Amino acid sequence: MKWRVVLEADSETGEWAVWCPELPGCVSCGETEEEALDNILKAIELYLEPSDLKEFVQRRKQQEIIELFGNFPCDEDYDYKKVRK
């Protein structure tokens, strides 16, 4: 399967950034264009590698907990007991 990648040079450092828009979070870089492309190929392989379902479920639970606690207002007068009931 072919994946589209975006390759961009950093004008300040001369290094290269590369990412695959269809795979969120799949990014890499390299000192040369060739190195960046080699690195994104490895990153795509790792991205698509099957992972342990148990590990995925655990990460998802942690994310839900973070989202839940992140939604509480930062108000000293807020009654958190009402939310937990």
N, CA, C and O atoms as a Maestro MAE file, in Angstrom:
{
 s_m_m2io_version
 :::
 2.0.0
}

f_m_ct {
 s_m_title
 :::
 protein
 m_atom[340] {
  # First column is atom index #
  i_m_mmod_type
  r_m_x_coord
  r_m_y_coord
  r_m_z_coord
  i_m_residue_number
  s_m_chain_name
  s_m_pdb_residue_name
  s_m_pdb_atom_name
  i_m_atomic_number
  :::
  1 25 0.839 -1.171 0.000 1 A "MET " " N  " 7
  2 3 0.000 0.000 0.000 1 A "MET " " CA " 6
  3 2 0.887 1.239 0.000 1 A "MET " " C  " 6
  4 15 1.928 1.263 0.657 1 A "MET " " O  " 8
  5 25 0.480 2.250 -0.726 2 A "LYS " " N  " 7
  6 3 1.240 3.494 -0.794 2 A "LYS " " CA " 6
  7 2 0.603 4.527 0.126 2 A "LYS " " C  " 6
  8 15 -0.620 4.639 0.207 2 A "LYS " " O  " 8
  9 25 1.459 5.280 0.821 3 A "TRP " " N  " 7
  10 3 1.007 6.353 1.710 3 A "TRP " " CA " 6
  11 2 1.627 7.659 1.237 3 A "TRP " " C  " 6
  12 15 2.801 7.708 0.872 3 A "TRP " " O  " 8
  13 25 0.836 8.698 1.249 4 A "ARG " " N  " 7
  14 3 1.316 10.031 0.889 4 A "ARG " " CA " 6
  15 2 2.083 10.595 2.078 4 A "ARG " " C  " 6
  16 15 1.631 10.486 3.218 4 A "ARG " " O  " 8
  17 25 3.240 11.197 1.819 5 A "VAL " " N  " 7
  18 3 4.004 11.855 2.870 5 A "VAL " " CA " 6
  19 2 4.307 13.287 2.441 5 A "VAL " " C  " 6
  20 15 4.415 13.594 1.254 5 A "VAL " " O  " 8
  21 25 4.440 14.138 3.431 6 A "VAL " " N  " 7
  22 3 4.784 15.536 3.197 6 A "VAL " " CA " 6
  23 2 6.197 15.734 3.737 6 A "VAL " " C  " 6
  24 15 6.485 15.415 4.891 6 A "VAL " " O  " 8
  25 25 7.061 16.257 2.897 7 A "LEU " " N  " 7
  26 3 8.461 16.467 3.237 7 A "LEU " " CA " 6
  27 2 8.727 17.964 3.211 7 A "LEU " " C  " 6
  28 15 8.432 18.634 2.222 7 A "LEU " " O  " 8
  29 25 9.283 18.486 4.294 8 A "GLU " " N  " 7
  30 3 9.502 19.930 4.388 8 A "GLU " " CA " 6
  31 2 10.881 20.218 4.977 8 A "GLU " " C  " 6
  32 15 11.258 19.657 6.006 8 A "GLU " " O  " 8
  33 25 11.623 21.094 4.315 9 A "ALA " " N  " 7
  34 3 12.955 21.478 4.791 9 A "ALA " " CA " 6
  35 2 12.828 22.618 5.795 9 A "ALA " " C  " 6
  36 15 11.998 23.512 5.630 9 A "ALA " " O  " 8
  37 25 13.650 22.579 6.827 10 A "ASP " " N  " 7
  38 3 13.732 23.666 7.799 10 A "ASP " " CA " 6
  39 2 14.805 24.631 7.305 10 A "ASP " " C  " 6
  40 15 15.980 24.271 7.235 10 A "ASP " " O  " 8
  41 25 14.410 25.840 6.966 11 A "SER " " N  " 7
  42 3 15.350 26.802 6.383 11 A "SER " " CA " 6
  43 2 16.431 27.243 7.367 11 A "SER " " C  " 6
  44 15 17.502 27.684 6.949 11 A "SER " " O  " 8
  45 25 16.164 27.130 8.662 12 A "GLU " " N  " 7
  46 3 17.146 27.550 9.661 12 A "GLU " " CA " 6
  47 2 18.204 26.476 9.928 12 A "GLU " " C  " 6
  48 15 19.393 26.781 10.016 12 A "GLU " " O  " 8
  49 25 17.769 25.226 10.055 13 A "THR " " N  " 7
  50 3 18.700 24.150 10.412 13 A "THR " " CA " 6
  51 2 19.151 23.326 9.217 13 A "THR " " C  " 6
  52 15 20.187 22.664 9.278 13 A "THR " " O  " 8
  53 25 18.392 23.359 8.136 14 A "GLY " " N  " 7
  54 3 18.706 22.541 6.968 14 A "GLY " " CA " 6
  55 2 18.234 21.103 7.103 14 A "GLY " " C  " 6
  56 15 18.431 20.297 6.194 14 A "GLY " " O  " 8
  57 25 17.611 20.775 8.234 15 A "GLU " " N  " 7
  58 3 17.090 19.418 8.438 15 A "GLU " " CA " 6
  59 2 15.714 19.293 7.783 15 A "GLU " " C  " 6
  60 15 15.129 20.280 7.336 15 A "GLU " " O  " 8
  61 25 15.218 18.066 7.738 16 A "TRP " " N  " 7
  62 3 13.963 17.776 7.051 16 A "TRP " " CA " 6
  63 2 12.942 17.192 8.014 16 A "TRP " " C  " 6
  64 15 13.259 16.335 8.838 16 A "TRP " " O  " 8
  65 25 11.711 17.674 7.892 17 A "ALA " " N  " 7
  66 3 10.582 17.113 8.637 17 A "ALA " " CA " 6
  67 2 9.708 16.380 7.631 17 A "ALA " " C  " 6
  68 15 9.581 16.801 6.481 17 A "ALA " " O  " 8
  69 25 9.113 15.290 8.067 18 A "VAL " " N  " 7
  70 3 8.261 14.511 7.171 18 A "VAL " " CA " 6
  71 2 7.140 13.895 7.982 18 A "VAL " " C  " 6
  72 15 7.358 13.451 9.109 18 A "VAL " " O  " 8
  73 25 5.933 13.863 7.414 19 A "TRP " " N  " 7
  74 3 4.789 13.265 8.099 19 A "TRP " " CA " 6
  75 2 3.828 12.678 7.087 19 A "TRP " " C  " 6
  76 15 3.851 13.013 5.903 19 A "TRP " " O  " 8
  77 25 2.987 11.797 7.585 20 A "CYS " " N  " 7
  78 3 1.977 11.126 6.762 20 A "CYS " " CA " 6
  79 2 0.604 11.639 7.202 20 A "CYS " " C  " 6
  80 15 0.120 11.242 8.261 20 A "CYS " " O  " 8
  81 25 -0.032 12.506 6.420 21 A "PRO " " N  " 7
  82 3 -1.295 13.119 6.834 21 A "PRO " " CA " 6
  83 2 -2.422 12.119 7.123 21 A "PRO " " C  " 6
  84 15 -3.294 12.396 7.948 21 A "PRO " " O  " 8
  85 25 -2.411 10.980 6.463 22 A "GLU " " N  " 7
  86 3 -3.473 9.998 6.668 22 A "GLU " " CA " 6
  87 2 -3.306 9.195 7.959 22 A "GLU " " C  " 6
  88 15 -4.231 8.499 8.377 22 A "GLU " " O  " 8
  89 25 -2.140 9.288 8.588 23 A "LEU " " N  " 7
  90 3 -1.864 8.554 9.825 23 A "LEU " " CA " 6
  91 2 -1.536 9.577 10.923 23 A "LEU " " C  " 6
  92 15 -0.370 9.932 11.097 23 A "LEU " " O  " 8
  93 25 -2.527 10.047 11.651 24 A "PRO " " N  " 7
  94 3 -2.307 11.097 12.650 24 A "PRO " " CA " 6
  95 2 -1.187 10.743 13.630 24 A "PRO " " C  " 6
  96 15 -1.166 9.656 14.206 24 A "PRO " " O  " 8
  97 25 -0.270 11.674 13.803 25 A "GLY " " N  " 7
  98 3 0.825 11.457 14.732 25 A "GLY " " CA " 6
  99 2 2.009 10.721 14.146 25 A "GLY " " C  " 6
  100 15 3.017 10.535 14.828 25 A "GLY " " O  " 8
  101 25 1.911 10.299 12.906 26 A "CYS " " N  " 7
  102 3 3.012 9.575 12.262 26 A "CYS " " CA " 6
  103 2 3.938 10.602 11.621 26 A "CYS " " C  " 6
  104 15 3.703 11.061 10.503 26 A "CYS " " O  " 8
  105 25 4.988 10.949 12.345 27 A "VAL " " N  " 7
  106 3 5.928 11.983 11.903 27 A "VAL " " CA " 6
  107 2 7.353 11.497 12.120 27 A "VAL " " C  " 6
  108 15 7.607 10.594 12.918 27 A "VAL " " O  " 8
  109 25 8.273 12.114 11.395 28 A "SER " " N  " 7
  110 3 9.681 11.815 11.586 28 A "SER " " CA " 6
  111 2 10.498 12.979 11.047 28 A "SER " " C  " 6
  112 15 9.949 14.001 10.635 28 A "SER " " O  " 8
  113 25 11.810 12.814 11.056 29 A "CYS " " N  " 7
  114 3 12.692 13.859 10.556 29 A "CYS " " CA " 6
  115 2 14.027 13.235 10.182 29 A "CYS " " C  " 6
  116 15 14.249 12.042 10.390 29 A "CYS " " O  " 8
  117 25 14.903 14.045 9.633 30 A "GLY " " N  " 7
  118 3 16.232 13.582 9.287 30 A "GLY " " CA " 6
  119 2 17.125 14.744 8.930 30 A "GLY " " C  " 6
  120 15 16.647 15.830 8.602 30 A "GLY " " O  " 8
  121 25 18.421 14.517 8.994 31 A "GLU " " N  " 7
  122 3 19.380 15.558 8.635 31 A "GLU " " CA " 6
  123 2 19.413 15.780 7.129 31 A "GLU " " C  " 6
  124 15 19.757 16.867 6.666 31 A "GLU " " O  " 8
  125 25 19.055 14.745 6.362 32 A "THR " " N  " 7
  126 3 18.994 14.855 4.902 32 A "THR " " CA " 6
  127 2 17.606 14.412 4.444 32 A "THR " " C  " 6
  128 15 16.862 13.779 5.193 32 A "THR " " O  " 8
  129 25 17.279 14.754 3.220 33 A "GLU " " N  " 7
  130 3 15.996 14.340 2.646 33 A "GLU " " CA " 6
  131 2 15.888 12.813 2.623 33 A "GLU " " C  " 6
  132 15 14.849 12.250 2.969 33 A "GLU " " O  " 8
  133 25 16.964 12.159 2.216 34 A "GLU " " N  " 7
  134 3 16.978 10.694 2.143 34 A "GLU " " CA " 6
  135 2 16.771 10.068 3.529 34 A "GLU " " C  " 6
  136 15 16.001 9.119 3.677 34 A "GLU " " O  " 8
  137 25 17.458 10.603 4.535 35 A "GLU " " N  " 7
  138 3 17.315 10.079 5.895 35 A "GLU " " CA " 6
  139 2 15.893 10.275 6.412 35 A "GLU " " C  " 6
  140 15 15.334 9.387 7.055 35 A "GLU " " O  " 8
  141 25 15.312 11.435 6.131 36 A "ALA " " N  " 7
  142 3 13.942 11.698 6.570 36 A "ALA " " CA " 6
  143 2 12.961 10.716 5.932 36 A "ALA " " C  " 6
  144 15 12.051 10.222 6.598 36 A "ALA " " O  " 8
  145 25 13.146 10.436 4.648 37 A "LEU " " N  " 7
  146 3 12.261 9.483 3.964 37 A "LEU " " CA " 6
  147 2 12.447 8.065 4.502 37 A "LEU " " C  " 6
  148 15 11.468 7.336 4.663 37 A "LEU " " O  " 8
  149 25 13.680 7.669 4.780 38 A "ASP " " N  " 7
  150 3 13.921 6.357 5.385 38 A "ASP " " CA " 6
  151 2 13.241 6.272 6.760 38 A "ASP " " C  " 6
  152 15 12.637 5.257 7.108 38 A "ASP " " O  " 8
  153 25 13.354 7.353 7.523 39 A "ASN " " N  " 7
  154 3 12.777 7.359 8.871 39 A "ASN " " CA " 6
  155 2 11.254 7.310 8.846 39 A "ASN " " C  " 6
  156 15 10.647 6.662 9.699 39 A "ASN " " O  " 8
  157 25 10.622 7.989 7.878 40 A "ILE " " N  " 7
  158 3 9.154 7.963 7.842 40 A "ILE " " CA " 6
  159 2 8.667 6.583 7.405 40 A "ILE " " C  " 6
  160 15 7.592 6.153 7.824 40 A "ILE " " O  " 8
  161 25 9.428 5.891 6.581 41 A "LEU " " N  " 7
  162 3 9.041 4.524 6.214 41 A "LEU " " CA " 6
  163 2 9.018 3.632 7.455 41 A "LEU " " C  " 6
  164 15 8.097 2.837 7.639 41 A "LEU " " O  " 8
  165 25 10.031 3.768 8.298 42 A "LYS " " N  " 7
  166 3 10.072 3.002 9.548 42 A "LYS " " CA " 6
  167 2 8.924 3.413 10.460 42 A "LYS " " C  " 6
  168 15 8.302 2.567 11.103 42 A "LYS " " O  " 8
  169 25 8.641 4.723 10.516 43 A "ALA " " N  " 7
  170 3 7.555 5.216 11.370 43 A "ALA " " CA " 6
  171 2 6.202 4.679 10.906 43 A "ALA " " C  " 6
  172 15 5.364 4.314 11.731 43 A "ALA " " O  " 8
  173 25 5.988 4.629 9.608 44 A "ILE " " N  " 7
  174 3 4.724 4.092 9.072 44 A "ILE " " CA " 6
  175 2 4.604 2.611 9.403 44 A "ILE " " C  " 6
  176 15 3.532 2.149 9.793 44 A "ILE " " O  " 8
  177 25 5.688 1.865 9.251 45 A "GLU " " N  " 7
  178 3 5.652 0.439 9.601 45 A "GLU " " CA " 6
  179 2 5.274 0.241 11.067 45 A "GLU " " C  " 6
  180 15 4.447 -0.609 11.396 45 A "GLU " " O  " 8
  181 25 5.888 1.033 11.938 46 A "LEU " " N  " 7
  182 3 5.576 0.923 13.370 46 A "LEU " " CA " 6
  183 2 4.150 1.363 13.662 46 A "LEU " " C  " 6
  184 15 3.474 0.770 14.503 46 A "LEU " " O  " 8
  185 25 3.694 2.395 12.976 47 A "TYR " " N  " 7
  186 3 2.328 2.900 13.169 47 A "TYR " " CA " 6
  187 2 1.305 1.821 12.828 47 A "TYR " " C  " 6
  188 15 0.300 1.658 13.519 47 A "TYR " " O  " 8
  189 25 1.575 1.092 11.758 48 A "LEU " " N  " 7
  190 3 0.616 0.090 11.272 48 A "LEU " " CA " 6
  191 2 0.797 -1.280 11.922 48 A "LEU " " C  " 6
  192 15 -0.022 -2.177 11.724 48 A "LEU " " O  " 8
  193 25 1.858 -1.439 12.688 49 A "GLU " " N  " 7
  194 3 2.117 -2.710 13.350 49 A "GLU " " CA " 6
  195 2 1.006 -3.017 14.345 49 A "GLU " " C  " 6
  196 15 0.643 -2.160 15.151 49 A "GLU " " O  " 8
  197 25 0.458 -4.243 14.294 50 A "PRO " " N  " 7
  198 3 -0.599 -4.584 15.249 50 A "PRO " " CA " 6
  199 2 -0.089 -4.450 16.682 50 A "PRO " " C  " 6
  200 15 1.036 -4.841 16.993 50 A "PRO " " O  " 8
  201 25 -0.921 -3.902 17.533 51 A "SER " " N  " 7
  202 3 -0.520 -3.755 18.930 51 A "SER " " CA " 6
  203 2 -1.400 -4.628 19.813 51 A "SER " " C  " 6
  204 15 -2.438 -5.137 19.388 51 A "SER " " O  " 8
  205 25 -0.968 -4.780 21.013 52 A "ASP " " N  " 7
  206 3 -1.690 -5.580 21.988 52 A "ASP " " CA " 6
  207 2 -3.002 -4.888 22.348 52 A "ASP " " C  " 6
  208 15 -2.988 -3.741 22.793 52 A "ASP " " O  " 8
  209 25 -4.129 -5.562 22.164 53 A "LEU " " N  " 7
  210 3 -5.436 -4.989 22.438 53 A "LEU " " CA " 6
  211 2 -5.573 -4.577 23.900 53 A "LEU " " C  " 6
  212 15 -6.184 -3.554 24.209 53 A "LEU " " O  " 8
  213 25 -5.009 -5.367 24.785 54 A "LYS " " N  " 7
  214 3 -5.078 -5.051 26.208 54 A "LYS " " CA " 6
  215 2 -4.405 -3.705 26.498 54 A "LYS " " C  " 6
  216 15 -4.916 -2.894 27.271 54 A "LYS " " O  " 8
  217 25 -3.261 -3.486 25.870 55 A "GLU " " N  " 7
  218 3 -2.536 -2.226 26.047 55 A "GLU " " CA " 6
  219 2 -3.361 -1.062 25.500 55 A "GLU " " C  " 6
  220 15 -3.406 0.007 26.108 55 A "GLU " " O  " 8
  221 25 -4.014 -1.266 24.356 56 A "PHE " " N  " 7
  222 3 -4.845 -0.218 23.761 56 A "PHE " " CA " 6
  223 2 -5.993 0.151 24.684 56 A "PHE " " C  " 6
  224 15 -6.256 1.332 24.911 56 A "PHE " " O  " 8
  225 25 -6.673 -0.847 25.215 57 A "VAL " " N  " 7
  226 3 -7.810 -0.600 26.106 57 A "VAL " " CA " 6
  227 2 -7.347 0.159 27.348 57 A "VAL " " C  " 6
  228 15 -8.031 1.078 27.799 57 A "VAL " " O  " 8
  229 25 -6.204 -0.211 27.900 58 A "GLN " " N  " 7
  230 3 -5.679 0.475 29.078 58 A "GLN " " CA " 6
  231 2 -5.385 1.941 28.764 58 A "GLN " " C  " 6
  232 15 -5.717 2.824 29.556 58 A "GLN " " O  " 8
  233 25 -4.760 2.205 27.604 59 A "ARG " " N  " 7
  234 3 -4.465 3.595 27.223 59 A "ARG " " CA " 6
  235 2 -5.752 4.381 27.031 59 A "ARG " " C  " 6
  236 15 -5.831 5.553 27.400 59 A "ARG " " O  " 8
  237 25 -6.760 3.735 26.453 60 A "ARG " " N  " 7
  238 3 -8.042 4.421 26.213 60 A "ARG " " CA " 6
  239 2 -8.714 4.763 27.542 60 A "ARG " " C  " 6
  240 15 -9.277 5.848 27.683 60 A "ARG " " O  " 8
  241 25 -8.664 3.862 28.509 61 A "LYS " " N  " 7
  242 3 -9.234 4.129 29.830 61 A "LYS " " CA " 6
  243 2 -8.522 5.308 30.478 61 A "LYS " " C  " 6
  244 15 -9.169 6.171 31.070 61 A "LYS " " O  " 8
  245 25 -7.201 5.354 30.372 62 A "GLN " " N  " 7
  246 3 -6.449 6.468 30.940 62 A "GLN " " CA " 6
  247 2 -6.836 7.777 30.271 62 A "GLN " " C  " 6
  248 15 -6.938 8.810 30.931 62 A "GLN " " O  " 8
  249 25 -7.050 7.735 28.961 63 A "GLN " " N  " 7
  250 3 -7.435 8.937 28.226 63 A "GLN " " CA " 6
  251 2 -8.813 9.412 28.689 63 A "GLN " " C  " 6
  252 15 -9.026 10.613 28.856 63 A "GLN " " O  " 8
  253 25 -9.755 8.482 28.898 64 A "GLU " " N  " 7
  254 3 -11.087 8.855 29.358 64 A "GLU " " CA " 6
  255 2 -11.024 9.483 30.742 64 A "GLU " " C  " 6
  256 15 -11.747 10.438 31.027 64 A "GLU " " O  " 8
  257 25 -10.164 8.951 31.604 65 A "ILE " " N  " 7
  258 3 -10.016 9.502 32.944 65 A "ILE " " CA " 6
  259 2 -9.475 10.929 32.859 65 A "ILE " " C  " 6
  260 15 -9.957 11.824 33.552 65 A "ILE " " O  " 8
  261 25 -8.480 11.132 32.012 66 A "ILE " " N  " 7
  262 3 -7.913 12.468 31.849 66 A "ILE " " CA " 6
  263 2 -8.979 13.422 31.323 66 A "ILE " " C  " 6
  264 15 -9.094 14.551 31.802 66 A "ILE " " O  " 8
  265 25 -9.763 12.973 30.336 67 A "GLU " " N  " 7
  266 3 -10.815 13.827 29.784 67 A "GLU " " CA " 6
  267 2 -11.857 14.146 30.853 67 A "GLU " " C  " 6
  268 15 -12.335 15.278 30.934 67 A "GLU " " O  " 8
  269 25 -12.213 13.156 31.672 68 A "LEU " " N  " 7
  270 3 -13.213 13.355 32.709 68 A "LEU " " CA " 6
  271 2 -12.734 14.395 33.710 68 A "LEU " " C  " 6
  272 15 -13.450 15.346 34.020 68 A "LEU " " O  " 8
  273 25 -11.520 14.209 34.214 69 A "PHE " " N  " 7
  274 3 -11.020 15.137 35.218 69 A "PHE " " CA " 6
  275 2 -10.658 16.484 34.608 69 A "PHE " " C  " 6
  276 15 -10.628 17.494 35.311 69 A "PHE " " O  " 8
  277 25 -10.385 16.508 33.325 70 A "GLY " " N  " 7
  278 3 -10.067 17.771 32.675 70 A "GLY " " CA " 6
  279 2 -11.281 18.659 32.487 70 A "GLY " " C  " 6
  280 15 -11.130 19.847 32.201 70 A "GLY " " O  " 8
  281 25 -12.485 18.117 32.638 71 A "ASN " " N  " 7
  282 3 -13.690 18.897 32.426 71 A "ASN " " CA " 6
  283 2 -14.226 19.567 33.688 71 A "ASN " " C  " 6
  284 15 -15.215 20.297 33.623 71 A "ASN " " O  " 8
  285 25 -13.598 19.334 34.818 72 A "PHE " " N  " 7
  286 3 -14.064 19.971 36.044 72 A "PHE " " CA " 6
  287 2 -13.709 21.445 36.042 72 A "PHE " " C  " 6
  288 15 -12.597 21.817 35.666 72 A "PHE " " O  " 8
  289 25 -14.643 22.286 36.456 73 A "PRO " " N  " 7
  290 3 -14.325 23.715 36.536 73 A "PRO " " CA " 6
  291 2 -13.303 23.975 37.645 73 A "PRO " " C  " 6
  292 15 -13.244 23.242 38.632 73 A "PRO " " O  " 8
  293 25 -12.525 24.993 37.474 74 A "CYS " " N  " 7
  294 3 -11.521 25.368 38.479 74 A "CYS " " CA " 6
  295 2 -12.112 26.456 39.381 74 A "CYS " " C  " 6
  296 15 -11.631 27.589 39.405 74 A "CYS " " O  " 8
  297 25 -13.129 26.103 40.095 75 A "ASP " " N  " 7
  298 3 -13.814 27.062 40.959 75 A "ASP " " CA " 6
  299 2 -13.832 26.494 42.375 75 A "ASP " " C  " 6
  300 15 -14.250 25.356 42.583 75 A "ASP " " O  " 8
  301 25 -13.386 27.274 43.333 76 A "GLU " " N  " 7
  302 3 -13.328 26.792 44.713 76 A "GLU " " CA " 6
  303 2 -14.709 26.470 45.269 76 A "GLU " " C  " 6
  304 15 -14.825 25.617 46.149 76 A "GLU " " O  " 8
  305 25 -15.749 27.119 44.788 77 A "ASP " " N  " 7
  306 3 -17.099 26.909 45.305 77 A "ASP " " CA " 6
  307 2 -17.845 25.781 44.597 77 A "ASP " " C  " 6
  308 15 -18.992 25.498 44.942 77 A "ASP " " O  " 8
  309 25 -17.224 25.134 43.619 78 A "TYR " " N  " 7
  310 3 -17.887 24.079 42.863 78 A "TYR " " CA " 6
  311 2 -18.053 22.841 43.736 78 A "TYR " " C  " 6
  312 15 -17.114 22.422 44.413 78 A "TYR " " O  " 8
  313 25 -19.245 22.259 43.719 79 A "ASP " " N  " 7
  314 3 -19.531 21.089 44.539 79 A "ASP " " CA " 6
  315 2 -19.245 19.819 43.733 79 A "ASP " " C  " 6
  316 15 -20.089 19.360 42.962 79 A "ASP " " O  " 8
  317 25 -18.050 19.261 43.918 80 A "TYR " " N  " 7
  318 3 -17.643 18.066 43.185 80 A "TYR " " CA " 6
  319 2 -18.443 16.839 43.578 80 A "TYR " " C  " 6
  320 15 -18.551 15.902 42.788 80 A "TYR " " O  " 8
  321 25 -19.007 16.820 44.777 81 A "LYS " " N  " 7
  322 3 -19.779 15.661 45.237 81 A "LYS " " CA " 6
  323 2 -21.004 15.457 44.369 81 A "LYS " " C  " 6
  324 15 -21.396 14.315 44.130 81 A "LYS " " O  " 8
  325 25 -21.623 16.527 43.889 82 A "LYS " " N  " 7
  326 3 -22.798 16.397 43.023 82 A "LYS " " CA " 6
  327 2 -22.425 15.710 41.708 82 A "LYS " " C  " 6
  328 15 -23.224 14.951 41.160 82 A "LYS " " O  " 8
  329 25 -21.231 15.968 41.205 83 A "VAL " " N  " 7
  330 3 -20.806 15.390 39.936 83 A "VAL " " CA " 6
  331 2 -20.575 13.891 40.058 83 A "VAL " " C  " 6
  332 15 -20.872 13.135 39.133 83 A "VAL " " O  " 8
  333 25 -20.053 13.466 41.187 84 A "ARG " " N  " 7
  334 3 -19.711 12.059 41.380 84 A "ARG " " CA " 6
  335 2 -20.928 11.183 41.667 84 A "ARG " " C  " 6
  336 15 -20.832 9.963 41.540 84 A "ARG " " O  " 8
  337 25 -22.037 11.746 42.038 85 A "LYS " " N  " 7
  338 3 -23.210 10.938 42.367 85 A "LYS " " CA " 6
  339 2 -23.895 10.430 41.142 85 A "LYS " " C  " 6
  340 15 -24.903 9.731 41.243 85 A "LYS " " O  " 8
  :::
 }
 m_bond[339] {
  # First column is bond index #
  i_m_from
  i_m_to
  i_m_order
  :::
  1 1 2 1
  2 2 3 1
  3 3 4 2
  4 3 5 1
  5 5 6 1
  6 6 7 1
  7 7 8 2
  8 7 9 1
  9 9 10 1
  10 10 11 1
  11 11 12 2
  12 11 13 1
  13 13 14 1
  14 14 15 1
  15 15 16 2
  16 15 17 1
  17 17 18 1
  18 18 19 1
  19 19 20 2
  20 19 21 1
  21 21 22 1
  22 22 23 1
  23 23 24 2
  24 23 25 1
  25 25 26 1
  26 26 27 1
  27 27 28 2
  28 27 29 1
  29 29 30 1
  30 30 31 1
  31 31 32 2
  32 31 33 1
  33 33 34 1
  34 34 35 1
  35 35 36 2
  36 35 37 1
  37 37 38 1
  38 38 39 1
  39 39 40 2
  40 39 41 1
  41 41 42 1
  42 42 43 1
  43 43 44 2
  44 43 45 1
  45 45 46 1
  46 46 47 1
  47 47 48 2
  48 47 49 1
  49 49 50 1
  50 50 51 1
  51 51 52 2
  52 51 53 1
  53 53 54 1
  54 54 55 1
  55 55 56 2
  56 55 57 1
  57 57 58 1
  58 58 59 1
  59 59 60 2
  60 59 61 1
  61 61 62 1
  62 62 63 1
  63 63 64 2
  64 63 65 1
  65 65 66 1
  66 66 67 1
  67 67 68 2
  68 67 69 1
  69 69 70 1
  70 70 71 1
  71 71 72 2
  72 71 73 1
  73 73 74 1
  74 74 75 1
  75 75 76 2
  76 75 77 1
  77 77 78 1
  78 78 79 1
  79 79 80 2
  80 79 81 1
  81 81 82 1
  82 82 83 1
  83 83 84 2
  84 83 85 1
  85 85 86 1
  86 86 87 1
  87 87 88 2
  88 87 89 1
  89 89 90 1
  90 90 91 1
  91 91 92 2
  92 91 93 1
  93 93 94 1
  94 94 95 1
  95 95 96 2
  96 95 97 1
  97 97 98 1
  98 98 99 1
  99 99 100 2
  100 99 101 1
  101 101 102 1
  102 102 103 1
  103 103 104 2
  104 103 105 1
  105 105 106 1
  106 106 107 1
  107 107 108 2
  108 107 109 1
  109 109 110 1
  110 110 111 1
  111 111 112 2
  112 111 113 1
  113 113 114 1
  114 114 115 1
  115 115 116 2
  116 115 117 1
  117 117 118 1
  118 118 119 1
  119 119 120 2
  120 119 121 1
  121 121 122 1
  122 122 123 1
  123 123 124 2
  124 123 125 1
  125 125 126 1
  126 126 127 1
  127 127 128 2
  128 127 129 1
  129 129 130 1
  130 130 131 1
  131 131 132 2
  132 131 133 1
  133 133 134 1
  134 134 135 1
  135 135 136 2
  136 135 137 1
  137 137 138 1
  138 138 139 1
  139 139 140 2
  140 139 141 1
  141 141 142 1
  142 142 143 1
  143 143 144 2
  144 143 145 1
  145 145 146 1
  146 146 147 1
  147 147 148 2
  148 147 149 1
  149 149 150 1
  150 150 151 1
  151 151 152 2
  152 151 153 1
  153 153 154 1
  154 154 155 1
  155 155 156 2
  156 155 157 1
  157 157 158 1
  158 158 159 1
  159 159 160 2
  160 159 161 1
  161 161 162 1
  162 162 163 1
  163 163 164 2
  164 163 165 1
  165 165 166 1
  166 166 167 1
  167 167 168 2
  168 167 169 1
  169 169 170 1
  170 170 171 1
  171 171 172 2
  172 171 173 1
  173 173 174 1
  174 174 175 1
  175 175 176 2
  176 175 177 1
  177 177 178 1
  178 178 179 1
  179 179 180 2
  180 179 181 1
  181 181 182 1
  182 182 183 1
  183 183 184 2
  184 183 185 1
  185 185 186 1
  186 186 187 1
  187 187 188 2
  188 187 189 1
  189 189 190 1
  190 190 191 1
  191 191 192 2
  192 191 193 1
  193 193 194 1
  194 194 195 1
  195 195 196 2
  196 195 197 1
  197 197 198 1
  198 198 199 1
  199 199 200 2
  200 199 201 1
  201 201 202 1
  202 202 203 1
  203 203 204 2
  204 203 205 1
  205 205 206 1
  206 206 207 1
  207 207 208 2
  208 207 209 1
  209 209 210 1
  210 210 211 1
  211 211 212 2
  212 211 213 1
  213 213 214 1
  214 214 215 1
  215 215 216 2
  216 215 217 1
  217 217 218 1
  218 218 219 1
  219 219 220 2
  220 219 221 1
  221 221 222 1
  222 222 223 1
  223 223 224 2
  224 223 225 1
  225 225 226 1
  226 226 227 1
  227 227 228 2
  228 227 229 1
  229 229 230 1
  230 230 231 1
  231 231 232 2
  232 231 233 1
  233 233 234 1
  234 234 235 1
  235 235 236 2
  236 235 237 1
  237 237 238 1
  238 238 239 1
  239 239 240 2
  240 239 241 1
  241 241 242 1
  242 242 243 1
  243 243 244 2
  244 243 245 1
  245 245 246 1
  246 246 247 1
  247 247 248 2
  248 247 249 1
  249 249 250 1
  250 250 251 1
  251 251 252 2
  252 251 253 1
  253 253 254 1
  254 254 255 1
  255 255 256 2
  256 255 257 1
  257 257 258 1
  258 258 259 1
  259 259 260 2
  260 259 261 1
  261 261 262 1
  262 262 263 1
  263 263 264 2
  264 263 265 1
  265 265 266 1
  266 266 267 1
  267 267 268 2
  268 267 269 1
  269 269 270 1
  270 270 271 1
  271 271 272 2
  272 271 273 1
  273 273 274 1
  274 274 275 1
  275 275 276 2
  276 275 277 1
  277 277 278 1
  278 278 279 1
  279 279 280 2
  280 279 281 1
  281 281 282 1
  282 282 283 1
  283 283 284 2
  284 283 285 1
  285 285 286 1
  286 286 287 1
  287 287 288 2
  288 287 289 1
  289 289 290 1
  290 290 291 1
  291 291 292 2
  292 291 293 1
  293 293 294 1
  294 294 295 1
  295 295 296 2
  296 295 297 1
  297 297 298 1
  298 298 299 1
  299 299 300 2
  300 299 301 1
  301 301 302 1
  302 302 303 1
  303 303 304 2
  304 303 305 1
  305 305 306 1
  306 306 307 1
  307 307 308 2
  308 307 309 1
  309 309 310 1
  310 310 311 1
  311 311 312 2
  312 311 313 1
  313 313 314 1
  314 314 315 1
  315 315 316 2
  316 315 317 1
  317 317 318 1
  318 318 319 1
  319 319 320 2
  320 319 321 1
  321 321 322 1
  322 322 323 1
  323 323 324 2
  324 323 325 1
  325 325 326 1
  326 326 327 1
  327 327 328 2
  328 327 329 1
  329 329 330 1
  330 330 331 1
  331 331 332 2
  332 331 333 1
  333 333 334 1
  334 334 335 1
  335 335 336 2
  336 335 337 1
  337 337 338 1
  338 338 339 1
  339 339 340 2
  :::
 }
}
